[in-house]
Amino acid sequence: MAGFLNNENIRDYIEIRNNFKIYSFKKQGEIKAFWFFINLKFGEFYHDPKIVELHGQQCYLSGNKKIGRDGK
């Protein structure tokens, strides 16, 4: 599905878990998504201006830190 959306230049937004592995071209390796947001305070937003790869699809990564179901 994401491949079709990318091929058609359709913007989409998905929520991912903090343990998803993301390929960082800058670091030349896979890292868990939470490392992109570890320095954020609750409610703070971050957009990474560099392209990353998630499940074989290139995309931009942005997000915020929110309180999870367990209160953390």
Short mmCIF file of N, CA and C in Angstrom, two decimals:
data_model
loop_
_atom_site.label_atom_id
_atom_site.label_comp_id
_atom_site.label_asym_id
_atom_site.label_seq_id
_atom_site.Cartn_x
_atom_site.Cartn_y
_atom_site.Cartn_z
N MET A 1 0.82 -1.19 0.00
CA MET A 1 0.00 0.00 0.00
C MET A 1 0.86 1.25 0.00
N ALA A 2 1.87 1.30 0.86
CA ALA A 2 2.72 2.49 0.92
C ALA A 2 3.47 2.70 -0.39
N GLY A 3 3.84 1.62 -1.05
CA GLY A 3 4.51 1.74 -2.34
C GLY A 3 3.63 2.40 -3.37
N PHE A 4 2.35 2.02 -3.42
CA PHE A 4 1.40 2.63 -4.35
C PHE A 4 1.26 4.12 -4.05
N LEU A 5 1.10 4.46 -2.77
CA LEU A 5 0.94 5.87 -2.40
C LEU A 5 2.17 6.68 -2.77
N ASN A 6 3.35 6.14 -2.55
CA ASN A 6 4.58 6.84 -2.94
C ASN A 6 4.66 7.00 -4.45
N ASN A 7 4.34 5.94 -5.20
CA ASN A 7 4.40 6.00 -6.66
C ASN A 7 3.44 7.03 -7.23
N GLU A 8 2.31 7.22 -6.58
CA GLU A 8 1.29 8.17 -7.04
C GLU A 8 1.45 9.56 -6.40
N ASN A 9 2.53 9.75 -5.64
CA ASN A 9 2.79 11.02 -4.94
C ASN A 9 1.63 11.45 -4.05
N ILE A 10 1.05 10.49 -3.35
CA ILE A 10 -0.05 10.76 -2.42
C ILE A 10 0.53 10.82 -1.01
N ARG A 11 0.27 11.91 -0.32
CA ARG A 11 0.75 12.04 1.06
C ARG A 11 -0.09 11.16 1.97
N ASP A 12 0.57 10.50 2.88
CA ASP A 12 -0.16 9.70 3.86
C ASP A 12 0.57 9.80 5.19
N TYR A 13 -0.16 9.55 6.23
CA TYR A 13 0.38 9.61 7.58
C TYR A 13 0.00 8.33 8.30
N ILE A 14 0.97 7.69 8.90
CA ILE A 14 0.68 6.49 9.67
C ILE A 14 1.33 6.62 11.04
N GLU A 15 0.75 5.98 12.00
CA GLU A 15 1.33 5.96 13.33
C GLU A 15 2.11 4.67 13.47
N ILE A 16 3.32 4.78 13.96
CA ILE A 16 4.14 3.59 14.15
C ILE A 16 4.50 3.47 15.63
N ARG A 17 4.83 2.28 16.01
CA ARG A 17 5.26 2.04 17.39
C ARG A 17 6.71 2.51 17.56
N ASN A 18 7.07 2.78 18.79
CA ASN A 18 8.42 3.29 19.05
C ASN A 18 9.51 2.24 18.81
N ASN A 19 9.14 0.96 18.67
CA ASN A 19 10.17 -0.07 18.45
C ASN A 19 10.31 -0.45 16.98
N PHE A 20 9.61 0.24 16.07
CA PHE A 20 9.78 -0.02 14.63
C PHE A 20 11.21 0.30 14.24
N LYS A 21 11.78 -0.54 13.39
CA LYS A 21 13.14 -0.30 12.91
C LYS A 21 13.08 0.55 11.65
N ILE A 22 13.88 1.59 11.64
CA ILE A 22 13.93 2.54 10.54
C ILE A 22 15.36 2.59 10.03
N TYR A 23 15.52 2.54 8.71
CA TYR A 23 16.85 2.64 8.14
C TYR A 23 17.21 4.11 7.97
N SER A 24 18.28 4.52 8.62
CA SER A 24 18.76 5.90 8.53
C SER A 24 19.92 5.95 7.54
N PHE A 25 19.74 6.70 6.45
CA PHE A 25 20.81 6.84 5.47
C PHE A 25 21.98 7.61 6.08
N LYS A 26 21.67 8.53 6.99
CA LYS A 26 22.72 9.31 7.65
C LYS A 26 23.62 8.40 8.49
N LYS A 27 23.02 7.48 9.24
CA LYS A 27 23.79 6.59 10.10
C LYS A 27 24.18 5.29 9.39
N GLN A 28 23.67 5.09 8.17
CA GLN A 28 23.95 3.88 7.38
C GLN A 28 23.60 2.60 8.14
N GLY A 29 22.43 2.61 8.77
CA GLY A 29 22.00 1.42 9.49
C GLY A 29 20.59 1.58 10.04
N GLU A 30 20.07 0.47 10.57
CA GLU A 30 18.74 0.49 11.16
C GLU A 30 18.81 0.92 12.62
N ILE A 31 17.85 1.75 13.01
CA ILE A 31 17.73 2.15 14.41
C ILE A 31 16.25 2.13 14.76
N LYS A 32 15.95 1.99 16.02
CA LYS A 32 14.55 2.00 16.46
C LYS A 32 14.02 3.43 16.42
N ALA A 33 12.75 3.55 16.09
CA ALA A 33 12.12 4.86 15.90
C ALA A 33 12.23 5.76 17.13
N PHE A 34 12.20 5.18 18.33
CA PHE A 34 12.22 6.04 19.52
C PHE A 34 13.49 6.87 19.64
N TRP A 35 14.58 6.46 18.99
CA TRP A 35 15.82 7.24 19.06
C TRP A 35 15.67 8.60 18.37
N PHE A 36 14.77 8.71 17.40
CA PHE A 36 14.54 9.99 16.73
C PHE A 36 13.86 10.99 17.68
N PHE A 37 13.15 10.48 18.68
CA PHE A 37 12.32 11.33 19.52
C PHE A 37 12.70 11.30 20.99
N ILE A 38 13.81 10.68 21.32
CA ILE A 38 14.17 10.45 22.72
C ILE A 38 14.38 11.75 23.51
N ASN A 39 14.82 12.81 22.86
CA ASN A 39 15.08 14.06 23.58
C ASN A 39 13.87 14.98 23.69
N LEU A 40 12.73 14.55 23.16
CA LEU A 40 11.52 15.38 23.21
C LEU A 40 10.87 15.34 24.58
N LYS A 41 10.21 16.41 24.93
CA LYS A 41 9.36 16.45 26.12
C LYS A 41 7.97 16.01 25.67
N PHE A 42 7.14 15.58 26.62
CA PHE A 42 5.78 15.15 26.28
C PHE A 42 5.03 16.27 25.57
N GLY A 43 4.42 15.94 24.44
CA GLY A 43 3.67 16.91 23.66
C GLY A 43 4.49 17.66 22.63
N GLU A 44 5.80 17.58 22.71
CA GLU A 44 6.68 18.28 21.78
C GLU A 44 6.73 17.52 20.44
N PHE A 45 6.86 18.25 19.34
CA PHE A 45 6.82 17.70 17.98
C PHE A 45 8.20 17.81 17.33
N TYR A 46 8.55 16.82 16.49
CA TYR A 46 9.82 16.86 15.75
C TYR A 46 9.59 16.33 14.33
N HIS A 47 10.19 16.99 13.36
CA HIS A 47 10.19 16.53 11.98
C HIS A 47 11.64 16.40 11.53
N ASP A 48 12.01 15.20 11.09
CA ASP A 48 13.36 14.96 10.59
C ASP A 48 13.38 15.35 9.11
N PRO A 49 14.21 16.32 8.72
CA PRO A 49 14.22 16.78 7.33
C PRO A 49 14.87 15.81 6.35
N LYS A 50 15.50 14.75 6.86
CA LYS A 50 16.17 13.79 5.99
C LYS A 50 15.26 12.59 5.73
N ILE A 51 15.38 12.02 4.54
CA ILE A 51 14.59 10.85 4.17
C ILE A 51 15.13 9.62 4.88
N VAL A 52 14.21 8.78 5.36
CA VAL A 52 14.55 7.51 5.98
C VAL A 52 13.81 6.42 5.22
N GLU A 53 14.06 5.18 5.59
CA GLU A 53 13.37 4.07 4.94
C GLU A 53 12.65 3.24 6.00
N LEU A 54 11.38 2.97 5.76
CA LEU A 54 10.56 2.19 6.68
C LEU A 54 9.90 1.08 5.88
N HIS A 55 10.22 -0.16 6.21
CA HIS A 55 9.68 -1.34 5.49
C HIS A 55 9.87 -1.22 3.98
N GLY A 56 11.06 -0.77 3.56
CA GLY A 56 11.39 -0.72 2.15
C GLY A 56 10.87 0.50 1.40
N GLN A 57 10.19 1.41 2.10
CA GLN A 57 9.66 2.61 1.45
C GLN A 57 10.35 3.85 2.01
N GLN A 58 10.79 4.73 1.13
CA GLN A 58 11.41 5.97 1.58
C GLN A 58 10.34 6.95 2.02
N CYS A 59 10.60 7.63 3.12
CA CYS A 59 9.62 8.57 3.66
C CYS A 59 10.31 9.56 4.59
N TYR A 60 9.57 10.56 4.98
CA TYR A 60 10.02 11.49 6.02
C TYR A 60 9.42 11.02 7.33
N LEU A 61 10.13 11.29 8.41
CA LEU A 61 9.68 10.86 9.73
C LEU A 61 9.42 12.08 10.59
N SER A 62 8.26 12.13 11.16
CA SER A 62 7.95 13.18 12.12
C SER A 62 7.05 12.59 13.19
N GLY A 63 7.02 13.22 14.33
CA GLY A 63 6.19 12.69 15.40
C GLY A 63 6.32 13.50 16.67
N ASN A 64 5.67 12.97 17.69
CA ASN A 64 5.73 13.61 18.99
C ASN A 64 5.82 12.55 20.07
N LYS A 65 6.09 12.99 21.27
CA LYS A 65 6.14 12.07 22.41
C LYS A 65 4.85 12.23 23.17
N LYS A 66 4.16 11.09 23.36
CA LYS A 66 2.91 11.15 24.09
C LYS A 66 2.90 10.08 25.16
N ILE A 67 2.03 10.23 26.09
CA ILE A 67 1.92 9.27 27.19
C ILE A 67 1.25 8.00 26.66
N GLY A 68 1.86 6.87 26.92
CA GLY A 68 1.32 5.60 26.45
C GLY A 68 0.23 5.06 27.36
N ARG A 69 -0.26 3.92 27.00
CA ARG A 69 -1.34 3.29 27.77
C ARG A 69 -0.94 2.98 29.20
N ASP A 70 0.33 2.69 29.39
CA ASP A 70 0.79 2.34 30.74
C ASP A 70 1.15 3.58 31.56
N GLY A 71 0.86 4.78 31.05
CA GLY A 71 1.12 6.01 31.79
C GLY A 71 2.53 6.54 31.67
N LYS A 72 3.34 5.93 30.80
CA LYS A 72 4.73 6.37 30.62
C LYS A 72 4.90 7.01 29.30
#
